[in-house]
mmCIF file of C-alpha atoms (C1' of nucleotides) in Angstrom:
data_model
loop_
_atom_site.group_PDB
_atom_site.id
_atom_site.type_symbol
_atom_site.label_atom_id
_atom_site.label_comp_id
_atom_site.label_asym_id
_atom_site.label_seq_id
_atom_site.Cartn_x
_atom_site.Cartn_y
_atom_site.Cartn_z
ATOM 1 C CA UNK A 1 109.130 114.824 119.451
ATOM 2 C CA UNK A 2 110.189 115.606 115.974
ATOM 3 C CA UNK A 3 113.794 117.379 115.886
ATOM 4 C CA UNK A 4 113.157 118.439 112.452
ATOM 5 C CA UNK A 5 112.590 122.050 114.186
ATOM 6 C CA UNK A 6 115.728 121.756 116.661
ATOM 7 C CA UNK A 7 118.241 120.678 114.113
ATOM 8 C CA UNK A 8 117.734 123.611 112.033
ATOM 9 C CA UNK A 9 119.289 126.751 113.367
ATOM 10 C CA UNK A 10 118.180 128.851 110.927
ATOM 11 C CA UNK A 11 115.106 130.027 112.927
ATOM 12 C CA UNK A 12 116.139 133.907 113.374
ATOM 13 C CA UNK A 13 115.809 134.279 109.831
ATOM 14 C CA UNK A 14 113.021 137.103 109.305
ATOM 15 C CA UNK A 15 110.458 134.864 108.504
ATOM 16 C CA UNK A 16 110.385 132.889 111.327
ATOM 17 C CA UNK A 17 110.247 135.929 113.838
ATOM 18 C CA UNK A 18 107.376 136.807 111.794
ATOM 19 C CA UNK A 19 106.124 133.042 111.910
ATOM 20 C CA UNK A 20 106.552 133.234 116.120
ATOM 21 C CA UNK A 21 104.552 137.120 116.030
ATOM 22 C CA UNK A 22 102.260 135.641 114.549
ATOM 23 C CA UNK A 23 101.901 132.707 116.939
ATOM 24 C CA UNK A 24 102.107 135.330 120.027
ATOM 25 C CA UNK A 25 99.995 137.901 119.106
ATOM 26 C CA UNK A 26 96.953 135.028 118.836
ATOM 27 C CA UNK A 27 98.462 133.420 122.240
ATOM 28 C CA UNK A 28 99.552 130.095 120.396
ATOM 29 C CA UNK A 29 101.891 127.725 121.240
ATOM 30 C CA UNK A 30 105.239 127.088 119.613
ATOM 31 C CA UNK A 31 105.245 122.942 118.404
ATOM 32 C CA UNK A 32 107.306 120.668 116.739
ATOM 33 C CA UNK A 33 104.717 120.214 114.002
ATOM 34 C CA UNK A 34 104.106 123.627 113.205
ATOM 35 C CA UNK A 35 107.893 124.368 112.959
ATOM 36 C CA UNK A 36 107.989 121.468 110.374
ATOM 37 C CA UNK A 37 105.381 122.658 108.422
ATOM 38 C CA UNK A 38 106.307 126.056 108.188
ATOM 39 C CA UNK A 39 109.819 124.959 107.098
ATOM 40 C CA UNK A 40 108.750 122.859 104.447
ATOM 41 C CA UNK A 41 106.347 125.460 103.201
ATOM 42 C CA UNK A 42 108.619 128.118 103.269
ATOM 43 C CA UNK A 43 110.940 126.310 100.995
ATOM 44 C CA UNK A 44 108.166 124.694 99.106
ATOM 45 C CA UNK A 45 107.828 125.685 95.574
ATOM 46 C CA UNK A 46 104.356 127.956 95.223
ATOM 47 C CA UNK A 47 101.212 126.714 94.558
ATOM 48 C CA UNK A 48 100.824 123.933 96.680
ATOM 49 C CA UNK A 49 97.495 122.262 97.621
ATOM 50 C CA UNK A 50 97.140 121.248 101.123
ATOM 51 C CA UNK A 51 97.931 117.618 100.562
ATOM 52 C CA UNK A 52 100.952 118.709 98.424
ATOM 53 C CA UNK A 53 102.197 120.261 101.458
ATOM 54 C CA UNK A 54 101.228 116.964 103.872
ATOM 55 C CA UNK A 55 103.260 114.693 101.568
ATOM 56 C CA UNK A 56 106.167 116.377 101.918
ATOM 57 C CA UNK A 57 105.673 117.206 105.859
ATOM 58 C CA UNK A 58 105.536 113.741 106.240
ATOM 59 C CA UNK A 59 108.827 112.787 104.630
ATOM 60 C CA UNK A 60 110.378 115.098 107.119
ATOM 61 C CA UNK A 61 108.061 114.100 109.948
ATOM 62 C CA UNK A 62 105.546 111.094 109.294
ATOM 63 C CA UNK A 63 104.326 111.617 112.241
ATOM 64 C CA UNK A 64 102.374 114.592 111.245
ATOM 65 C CA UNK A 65 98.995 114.421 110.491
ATOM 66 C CA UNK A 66 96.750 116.192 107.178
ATOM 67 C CA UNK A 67 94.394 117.734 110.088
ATOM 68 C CA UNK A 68 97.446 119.757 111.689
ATOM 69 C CA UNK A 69 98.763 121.248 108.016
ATOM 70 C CA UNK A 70 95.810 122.238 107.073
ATOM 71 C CA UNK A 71 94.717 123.950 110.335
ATOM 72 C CA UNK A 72 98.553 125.629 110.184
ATOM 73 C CA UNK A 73 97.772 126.824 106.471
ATOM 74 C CA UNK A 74 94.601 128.411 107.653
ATOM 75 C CA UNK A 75 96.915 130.205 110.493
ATOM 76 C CA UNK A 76 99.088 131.624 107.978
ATOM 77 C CA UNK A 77 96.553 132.623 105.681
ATOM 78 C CA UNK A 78 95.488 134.485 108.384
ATOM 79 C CA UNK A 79 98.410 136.050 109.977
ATOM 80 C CA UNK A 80 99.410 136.646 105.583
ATOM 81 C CA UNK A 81 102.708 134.072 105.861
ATOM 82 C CA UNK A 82 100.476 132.178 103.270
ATOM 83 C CA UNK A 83 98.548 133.126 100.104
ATOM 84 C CA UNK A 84 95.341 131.073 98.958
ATOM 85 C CA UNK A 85 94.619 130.984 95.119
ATOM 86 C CA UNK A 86 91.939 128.731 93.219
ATOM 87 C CA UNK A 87 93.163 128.222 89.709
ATOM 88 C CA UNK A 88 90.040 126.444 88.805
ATOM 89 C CA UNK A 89 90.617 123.406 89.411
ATOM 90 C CA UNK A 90 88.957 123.071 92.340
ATOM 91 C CA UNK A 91 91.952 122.821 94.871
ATOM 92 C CA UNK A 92 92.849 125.625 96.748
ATOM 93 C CA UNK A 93 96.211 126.711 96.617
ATOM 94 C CA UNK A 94 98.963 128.193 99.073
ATOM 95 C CA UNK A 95 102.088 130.315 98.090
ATOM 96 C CA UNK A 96 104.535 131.563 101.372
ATOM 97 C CA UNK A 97 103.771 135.198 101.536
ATOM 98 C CA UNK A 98 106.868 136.193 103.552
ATOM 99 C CA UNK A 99 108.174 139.242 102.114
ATOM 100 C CA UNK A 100 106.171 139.058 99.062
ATOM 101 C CA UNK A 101 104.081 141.171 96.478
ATOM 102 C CA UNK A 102 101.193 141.300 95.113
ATOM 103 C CA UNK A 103 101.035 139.671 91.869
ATOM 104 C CA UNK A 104 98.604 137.655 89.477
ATOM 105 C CA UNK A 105 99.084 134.928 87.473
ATOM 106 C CA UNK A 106 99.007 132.980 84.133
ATOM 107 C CA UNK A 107 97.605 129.345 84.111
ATOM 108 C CA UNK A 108 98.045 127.058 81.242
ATOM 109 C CA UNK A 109 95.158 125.155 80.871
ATOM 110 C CA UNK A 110 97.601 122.555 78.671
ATOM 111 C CA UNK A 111 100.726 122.097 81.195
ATOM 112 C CA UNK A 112 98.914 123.555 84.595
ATOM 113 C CA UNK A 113 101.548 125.609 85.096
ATOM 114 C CA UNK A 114 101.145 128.611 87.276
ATOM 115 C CA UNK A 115 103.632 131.716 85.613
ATOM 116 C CA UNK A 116 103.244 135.041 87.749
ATOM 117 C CA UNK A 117 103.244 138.259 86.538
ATOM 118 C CA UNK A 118 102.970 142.083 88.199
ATOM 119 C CA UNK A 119 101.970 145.103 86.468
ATOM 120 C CA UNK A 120 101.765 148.689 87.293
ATOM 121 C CA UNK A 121 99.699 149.815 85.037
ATOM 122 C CA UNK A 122 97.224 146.890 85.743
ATOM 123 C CA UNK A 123 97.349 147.976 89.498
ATOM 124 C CA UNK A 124 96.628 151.609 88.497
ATOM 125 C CA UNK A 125 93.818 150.940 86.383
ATOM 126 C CA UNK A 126 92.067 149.025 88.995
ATOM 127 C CA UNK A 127 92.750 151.642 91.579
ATOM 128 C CA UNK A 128 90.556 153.908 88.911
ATOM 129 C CA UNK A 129 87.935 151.052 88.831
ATOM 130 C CA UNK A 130 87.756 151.007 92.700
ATOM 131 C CA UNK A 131 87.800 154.488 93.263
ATOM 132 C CA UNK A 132 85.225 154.920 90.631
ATOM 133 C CA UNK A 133 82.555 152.843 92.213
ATOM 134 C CA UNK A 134 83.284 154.126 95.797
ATOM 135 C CA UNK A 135 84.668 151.051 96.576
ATOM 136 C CA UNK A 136 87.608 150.344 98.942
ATOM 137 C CA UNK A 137 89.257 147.542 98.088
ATOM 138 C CA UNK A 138 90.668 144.901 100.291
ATOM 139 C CA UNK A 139 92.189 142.249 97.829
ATOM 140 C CA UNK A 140 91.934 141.382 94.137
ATOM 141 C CA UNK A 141 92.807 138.330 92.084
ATOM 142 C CA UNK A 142 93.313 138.782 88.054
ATOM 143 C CA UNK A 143 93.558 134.731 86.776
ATOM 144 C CA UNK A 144 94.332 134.631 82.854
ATOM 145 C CA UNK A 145 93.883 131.083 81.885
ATOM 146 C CA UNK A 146 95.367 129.875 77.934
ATOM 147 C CA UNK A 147 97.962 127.946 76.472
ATOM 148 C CA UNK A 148 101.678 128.860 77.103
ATOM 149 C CA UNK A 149 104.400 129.396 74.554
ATOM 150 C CA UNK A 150 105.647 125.843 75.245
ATOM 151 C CA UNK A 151 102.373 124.512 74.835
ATOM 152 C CA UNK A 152 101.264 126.522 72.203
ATOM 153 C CA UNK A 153 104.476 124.963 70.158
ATOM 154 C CA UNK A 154 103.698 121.402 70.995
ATOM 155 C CA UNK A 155 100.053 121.413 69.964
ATOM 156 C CA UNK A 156 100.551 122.861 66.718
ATOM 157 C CA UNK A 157 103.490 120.821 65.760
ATOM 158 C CA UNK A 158 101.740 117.415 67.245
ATOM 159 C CA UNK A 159 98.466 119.104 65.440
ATOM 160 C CA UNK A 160 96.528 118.244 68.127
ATOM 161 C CA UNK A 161 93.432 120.164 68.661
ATOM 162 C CA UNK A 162 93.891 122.444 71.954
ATOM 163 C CA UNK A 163 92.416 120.786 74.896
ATOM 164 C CA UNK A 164 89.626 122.793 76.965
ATOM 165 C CA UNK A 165 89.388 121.671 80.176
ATOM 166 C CA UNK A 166 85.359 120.459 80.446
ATOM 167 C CA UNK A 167 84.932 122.560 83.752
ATOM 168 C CA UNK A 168 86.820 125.377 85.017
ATOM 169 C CA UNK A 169 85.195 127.735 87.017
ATOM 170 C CA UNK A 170 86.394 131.306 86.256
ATOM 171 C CA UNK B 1 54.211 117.351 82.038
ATOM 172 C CA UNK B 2 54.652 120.853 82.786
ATOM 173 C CA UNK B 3 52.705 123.022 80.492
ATOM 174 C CA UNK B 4 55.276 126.163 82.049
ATOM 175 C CA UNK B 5 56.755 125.685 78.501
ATOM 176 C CA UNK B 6 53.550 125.761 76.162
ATOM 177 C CA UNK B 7 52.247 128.657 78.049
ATOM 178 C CA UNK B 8 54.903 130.737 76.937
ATOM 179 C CA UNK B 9 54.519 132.469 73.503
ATOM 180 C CA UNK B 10 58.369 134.225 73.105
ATOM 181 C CA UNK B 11 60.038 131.086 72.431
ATOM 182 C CA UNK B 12 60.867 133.008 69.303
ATOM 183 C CA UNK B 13 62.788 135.413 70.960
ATOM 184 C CA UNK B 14 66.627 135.184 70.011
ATOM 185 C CA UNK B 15 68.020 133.499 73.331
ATOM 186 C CA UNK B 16 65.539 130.786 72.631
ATOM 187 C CA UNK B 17 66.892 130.544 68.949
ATOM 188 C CA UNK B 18 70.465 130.012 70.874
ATOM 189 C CA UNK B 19 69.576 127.572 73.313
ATOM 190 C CA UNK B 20 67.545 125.360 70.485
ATOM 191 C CA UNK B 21 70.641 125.596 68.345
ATOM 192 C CA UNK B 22 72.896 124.498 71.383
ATOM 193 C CA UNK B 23 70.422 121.457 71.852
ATOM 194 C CA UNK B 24 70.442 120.669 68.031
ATOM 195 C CA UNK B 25 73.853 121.068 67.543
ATOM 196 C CA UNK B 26 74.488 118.258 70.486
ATOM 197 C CA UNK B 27 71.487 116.260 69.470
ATOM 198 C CA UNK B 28 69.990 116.994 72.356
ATOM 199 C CA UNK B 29 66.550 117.024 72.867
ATOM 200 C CA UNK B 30 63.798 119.323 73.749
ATOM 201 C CA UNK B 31 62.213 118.984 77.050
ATOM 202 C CA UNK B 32 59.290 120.752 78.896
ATOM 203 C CA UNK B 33 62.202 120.516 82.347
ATOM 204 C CA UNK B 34 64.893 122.289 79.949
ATOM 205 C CA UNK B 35 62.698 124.691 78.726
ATOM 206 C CA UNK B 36 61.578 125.507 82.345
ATOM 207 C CA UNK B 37 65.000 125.756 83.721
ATOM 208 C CA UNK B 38 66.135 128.194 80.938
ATOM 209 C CA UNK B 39 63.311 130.153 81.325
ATOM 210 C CA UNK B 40 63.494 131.107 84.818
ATOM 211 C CA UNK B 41 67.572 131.314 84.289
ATOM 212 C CA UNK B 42 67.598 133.959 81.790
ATOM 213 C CA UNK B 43 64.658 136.092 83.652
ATOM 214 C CA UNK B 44 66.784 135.646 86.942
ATOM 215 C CA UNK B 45 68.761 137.910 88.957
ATOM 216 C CA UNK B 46 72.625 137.608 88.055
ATOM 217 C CA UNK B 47 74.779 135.509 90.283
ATOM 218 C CA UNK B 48 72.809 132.772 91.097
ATOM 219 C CA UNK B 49 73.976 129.162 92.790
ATOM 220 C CA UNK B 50 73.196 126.196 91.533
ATOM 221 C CA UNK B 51 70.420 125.853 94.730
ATOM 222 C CA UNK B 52 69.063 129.349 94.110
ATOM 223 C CA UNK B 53 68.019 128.210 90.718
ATOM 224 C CA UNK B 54 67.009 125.057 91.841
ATOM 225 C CA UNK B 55 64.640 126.578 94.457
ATOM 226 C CA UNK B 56 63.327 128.952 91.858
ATOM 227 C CA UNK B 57 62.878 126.453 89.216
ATOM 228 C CA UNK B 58 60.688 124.581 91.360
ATOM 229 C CA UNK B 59 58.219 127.372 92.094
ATOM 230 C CA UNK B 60 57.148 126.780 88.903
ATOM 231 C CA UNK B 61 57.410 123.543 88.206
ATOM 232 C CA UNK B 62 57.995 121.372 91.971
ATOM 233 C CA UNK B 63 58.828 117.852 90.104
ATOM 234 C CA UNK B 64 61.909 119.414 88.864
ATOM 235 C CA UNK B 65 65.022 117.900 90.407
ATOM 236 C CA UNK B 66 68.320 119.234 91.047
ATOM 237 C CA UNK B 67 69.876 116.950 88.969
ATOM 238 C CA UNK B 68 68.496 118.361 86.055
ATOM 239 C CA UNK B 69 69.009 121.811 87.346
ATOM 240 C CA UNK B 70 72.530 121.427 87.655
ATOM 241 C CA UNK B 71 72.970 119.449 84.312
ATOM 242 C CA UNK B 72 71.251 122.009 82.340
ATOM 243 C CA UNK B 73 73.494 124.474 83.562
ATOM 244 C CA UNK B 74 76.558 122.689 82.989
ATOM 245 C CA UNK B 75 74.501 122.281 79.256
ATOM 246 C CA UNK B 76 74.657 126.244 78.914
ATOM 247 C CA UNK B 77 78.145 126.915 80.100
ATOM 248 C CA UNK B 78 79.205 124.797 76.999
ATOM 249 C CA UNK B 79 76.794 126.714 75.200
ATOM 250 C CA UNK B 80 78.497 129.874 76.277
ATOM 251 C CA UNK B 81 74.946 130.632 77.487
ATOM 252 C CA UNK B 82 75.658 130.343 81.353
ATOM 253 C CA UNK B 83 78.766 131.772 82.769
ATOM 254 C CA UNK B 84 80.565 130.592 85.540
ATOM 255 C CA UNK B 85 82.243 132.428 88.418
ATOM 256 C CA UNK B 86 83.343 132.020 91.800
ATOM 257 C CA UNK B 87 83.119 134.743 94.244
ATOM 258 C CA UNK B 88 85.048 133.024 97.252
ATOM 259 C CA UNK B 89 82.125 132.355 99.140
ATOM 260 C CA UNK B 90 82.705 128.328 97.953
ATOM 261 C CA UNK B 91 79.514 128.333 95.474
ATOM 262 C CA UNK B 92 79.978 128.596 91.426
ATOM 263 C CA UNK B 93 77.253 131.146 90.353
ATOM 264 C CA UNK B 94 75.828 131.259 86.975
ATOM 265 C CA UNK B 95 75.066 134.319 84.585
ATOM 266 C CA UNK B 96 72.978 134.430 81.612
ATOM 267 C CA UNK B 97 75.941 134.676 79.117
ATOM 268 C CA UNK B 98 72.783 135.831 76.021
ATOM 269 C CA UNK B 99 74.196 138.545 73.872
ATOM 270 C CA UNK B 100 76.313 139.755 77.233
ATOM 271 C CA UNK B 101 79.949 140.841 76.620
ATOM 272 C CA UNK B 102 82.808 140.563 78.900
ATOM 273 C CA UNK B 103 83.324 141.773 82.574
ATOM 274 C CA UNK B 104 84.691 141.758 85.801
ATOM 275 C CA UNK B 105 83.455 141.835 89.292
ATOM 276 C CA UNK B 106 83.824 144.113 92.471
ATOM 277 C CA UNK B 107 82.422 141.953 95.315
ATOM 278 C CA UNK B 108 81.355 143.408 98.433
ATOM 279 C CA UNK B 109 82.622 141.300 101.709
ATOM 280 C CA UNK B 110 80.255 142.825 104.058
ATOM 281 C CA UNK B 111 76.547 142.674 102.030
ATOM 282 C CA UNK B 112 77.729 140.522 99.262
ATOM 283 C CA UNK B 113 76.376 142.440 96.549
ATOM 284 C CA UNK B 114 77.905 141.988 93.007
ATOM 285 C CA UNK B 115 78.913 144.667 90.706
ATOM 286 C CA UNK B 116 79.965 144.580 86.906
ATOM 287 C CA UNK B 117 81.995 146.834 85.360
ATOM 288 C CA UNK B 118 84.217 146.755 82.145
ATOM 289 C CA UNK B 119 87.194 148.770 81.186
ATOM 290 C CA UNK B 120 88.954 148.301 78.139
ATOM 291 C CA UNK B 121 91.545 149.856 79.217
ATOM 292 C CA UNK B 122 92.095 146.891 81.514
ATOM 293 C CA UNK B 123 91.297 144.799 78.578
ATOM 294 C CA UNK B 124 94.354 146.217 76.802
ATOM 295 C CA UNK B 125 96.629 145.668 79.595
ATOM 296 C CA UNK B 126 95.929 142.055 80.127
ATOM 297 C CA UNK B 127 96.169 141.787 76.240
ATOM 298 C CA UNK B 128 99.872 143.446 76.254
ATOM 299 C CA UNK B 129 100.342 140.937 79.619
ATOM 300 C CA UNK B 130 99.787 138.087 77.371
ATOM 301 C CA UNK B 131 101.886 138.634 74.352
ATOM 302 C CA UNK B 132 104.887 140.056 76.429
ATOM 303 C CA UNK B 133 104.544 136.122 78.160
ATOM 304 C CA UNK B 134 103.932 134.397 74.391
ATOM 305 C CA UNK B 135 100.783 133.488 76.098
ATOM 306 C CA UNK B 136 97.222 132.504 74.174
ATOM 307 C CA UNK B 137 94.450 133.996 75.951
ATOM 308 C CA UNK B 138 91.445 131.603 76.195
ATOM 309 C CA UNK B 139 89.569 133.201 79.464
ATOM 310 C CA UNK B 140 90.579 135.993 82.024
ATOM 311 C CA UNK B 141 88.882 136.875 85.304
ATOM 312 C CA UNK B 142 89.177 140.083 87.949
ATOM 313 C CA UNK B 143 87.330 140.058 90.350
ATOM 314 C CA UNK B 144 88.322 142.829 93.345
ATOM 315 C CA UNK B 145 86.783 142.551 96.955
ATOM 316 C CA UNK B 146 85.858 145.066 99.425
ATOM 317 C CA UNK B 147 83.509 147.632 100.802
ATOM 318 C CA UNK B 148 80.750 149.279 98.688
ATOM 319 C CA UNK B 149 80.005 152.684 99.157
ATOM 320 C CA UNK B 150 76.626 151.781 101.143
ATOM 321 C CA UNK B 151 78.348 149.445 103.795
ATOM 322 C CA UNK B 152 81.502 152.312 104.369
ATOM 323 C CA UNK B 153 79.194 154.414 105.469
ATOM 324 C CA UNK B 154 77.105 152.055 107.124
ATOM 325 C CA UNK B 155 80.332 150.973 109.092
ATOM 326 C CA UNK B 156 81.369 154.393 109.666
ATOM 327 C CA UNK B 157 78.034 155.413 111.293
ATOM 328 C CA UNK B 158 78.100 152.059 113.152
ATOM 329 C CA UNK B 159 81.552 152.108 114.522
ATOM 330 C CA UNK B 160 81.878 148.922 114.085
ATOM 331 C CA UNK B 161 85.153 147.230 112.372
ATOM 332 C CA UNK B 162 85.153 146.357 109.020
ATOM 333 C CA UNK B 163 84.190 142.298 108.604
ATOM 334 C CA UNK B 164 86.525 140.141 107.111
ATOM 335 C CA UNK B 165 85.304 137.027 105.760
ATOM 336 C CA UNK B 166 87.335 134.060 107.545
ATOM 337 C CA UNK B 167 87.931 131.963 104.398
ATOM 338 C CA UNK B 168 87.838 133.821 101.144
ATOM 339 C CA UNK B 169 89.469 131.950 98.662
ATOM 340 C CA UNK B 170 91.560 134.589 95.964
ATOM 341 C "C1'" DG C 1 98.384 121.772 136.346
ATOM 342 C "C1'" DT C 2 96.000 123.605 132.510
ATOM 343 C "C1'" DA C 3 94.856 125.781 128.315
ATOM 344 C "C1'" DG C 4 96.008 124.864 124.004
ATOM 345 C "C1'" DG C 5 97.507 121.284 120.195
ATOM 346 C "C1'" DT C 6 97.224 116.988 117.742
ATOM 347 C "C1'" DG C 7 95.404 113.377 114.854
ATOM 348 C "C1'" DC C 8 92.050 110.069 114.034
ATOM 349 C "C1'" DA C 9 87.551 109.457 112.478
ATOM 350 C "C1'" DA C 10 83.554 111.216 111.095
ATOM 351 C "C1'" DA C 11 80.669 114.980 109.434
ATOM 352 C "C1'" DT C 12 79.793 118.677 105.997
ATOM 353 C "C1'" DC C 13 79.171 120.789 101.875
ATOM 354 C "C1'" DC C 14 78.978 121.120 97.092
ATOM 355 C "C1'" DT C 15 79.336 118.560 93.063
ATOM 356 C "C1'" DT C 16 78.922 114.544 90.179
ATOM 357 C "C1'" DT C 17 77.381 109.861 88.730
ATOM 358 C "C1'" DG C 18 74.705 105.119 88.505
ATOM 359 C "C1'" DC C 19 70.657 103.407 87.423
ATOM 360 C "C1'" DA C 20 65.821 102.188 86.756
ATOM 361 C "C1'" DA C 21 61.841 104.290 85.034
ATOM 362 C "C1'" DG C 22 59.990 107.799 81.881
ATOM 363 C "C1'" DT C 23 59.701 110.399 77.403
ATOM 364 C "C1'" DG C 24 60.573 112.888 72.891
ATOM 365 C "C1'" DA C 25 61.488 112.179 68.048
ATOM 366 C "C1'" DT D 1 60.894 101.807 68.898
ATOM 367 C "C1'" DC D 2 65.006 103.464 71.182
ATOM 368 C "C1'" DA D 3 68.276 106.579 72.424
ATOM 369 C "C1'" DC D 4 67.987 110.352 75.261
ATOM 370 C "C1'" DT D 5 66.260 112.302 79.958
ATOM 371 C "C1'" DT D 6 65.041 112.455 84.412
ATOM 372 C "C1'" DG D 7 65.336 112.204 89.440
ATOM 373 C "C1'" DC D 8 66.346 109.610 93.277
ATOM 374 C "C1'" DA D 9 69.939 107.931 95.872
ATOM 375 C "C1'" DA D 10 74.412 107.401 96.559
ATOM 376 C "C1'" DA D 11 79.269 108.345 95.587
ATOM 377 C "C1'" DG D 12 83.209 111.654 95.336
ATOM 378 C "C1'" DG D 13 86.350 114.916 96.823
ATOM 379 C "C1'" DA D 14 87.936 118.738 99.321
ATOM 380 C "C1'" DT D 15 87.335 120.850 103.579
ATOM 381 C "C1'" DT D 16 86.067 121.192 108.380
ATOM 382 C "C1'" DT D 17 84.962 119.596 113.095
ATOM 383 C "C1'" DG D 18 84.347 116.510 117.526
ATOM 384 C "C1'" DC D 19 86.778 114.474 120.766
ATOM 385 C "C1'" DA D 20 90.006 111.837 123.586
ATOM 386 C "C1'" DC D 21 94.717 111.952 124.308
ATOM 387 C "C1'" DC D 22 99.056 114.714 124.370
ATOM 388 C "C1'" DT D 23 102.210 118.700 125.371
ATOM 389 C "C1'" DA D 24 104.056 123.471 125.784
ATOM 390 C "C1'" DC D 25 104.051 126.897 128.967
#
DNA sequence: GTAGGTGCAAATCCTTTGCAAGTGA
DNA sequence: TCACTTGCAAAGGATTTGCACCTAC
């Protein structure tokens, strides 16, 4: 019904034939609604919760409902065209992971904003950890949580003691 | 009611001293329930939920409720004497945090067991991470998943793929 | 036509809170 | 005494599922 999908031609752009691989190697169908979605995600800033994501699939298609988003997320999570962090505050998180690499990231507890960061070195040592222990690692997730330079400023000019959030889960 | 408490001659011992200051310093008061809960936390196994301290709180004293369980902990994470992590799995565990120092966690997907390591050499990454972003550190978390050494070679032997967990949250 | 998809409503699961009755200082 | 505690029950909040209707293939 929607002709979000049909009225944008850009749908031979790499990410989409890795969107509809994705669909045929699990035998899924092609639909309006997960075209939408996967449009608005993919030019989505990063970080989105789930219901981020439903608001703005519903100014492109109201007709849309949470259930179907959230079911698509889970696809992508599993076919990798979408990341899942938890920053702590107990929402998970989705960045498109089209083309991407791994990284981790910086949260300020102040703001809530999400800054990435990669490091070689970082990888390296963990690849001594791992190997250490016998393990083989599958994934791995370094969260750094503190006060940015921004917010570092404002809170000592404003004086303000810095805020600790009363329950993040590390 | 519970005489779990009076029975117990090391109340001396340091960790005690620690959670009596925490309770003093909030003017918080001493109960034969807190005393209970503490006591079974800090002889526990690592990594426990909520529940799993609940369950074993109430082998030694049943009229314990969960309530109380779960608002003592959330007592001792502000005390620094319970640490908080999330392993995915959608449950916060709890670790005495007594006299413990900092460190991360390899977490195996296909028995669940929990390993801690620490390498300051990772420590002095993340630290160079942080500066290089103008960043204040308040908290930091790694935690790496995949296969321990036991399950590869159980795997191997079994021929049988590797599990993946549907809905690991990184 | 039919297997798969959708969206509403309702269930689940863990976590958190309101409140009346109990208890430590 | 009296503020603090407790534990039941119930609320919250994010996530997940059942099911009747819809739709791509």
């Amino acid at each position: 019904m929607a002709k979000a999908a049909e009225a944008k031609p850009q749908h031979d752009a790499p990410e989409w034939a890795a969107f509809y691989d994705c669909l045929r190697r699990k035998g899924l169908r092609r639909t309006s609604q997960r075209d939408t979605i996967f449009d608005v995600f993919m030019r989505s800033q990063k970080h989105l919760s789930s219901e981020d994501l439903y608001r703005r699939v519903r100014e492109m298609d109201p007709k849309v409902g949470f259930t179907t988003v959230y079911r698509t997320l889970n696809l992508l999570s599993e076919c990798g065209l979408a990341i899942r962090s938890q920053f702590g505050d107990g929402l998970t998180r989705y960045e498109p992971g089209f083309n991407t690499t791994h990284h981790d990231h910086l949260i300020c507890v102040e703001c809530g904003n999400v800054t990435e960061f990669f490091s070689a070195q970082l990888e390296h040592v963990q690849d001594e950890i791992v190997s250490r222990h016998g393990f083989e690692m599958q994934e791995h997730s370094l969260r750094i949580w503190g006060m940015c330079r921004a917010c570092r400023r404002n809170v000592k000019s404003m004086k303000k003691p810095a805020a600790s959030l009363p329950h993040r889960h590390a």
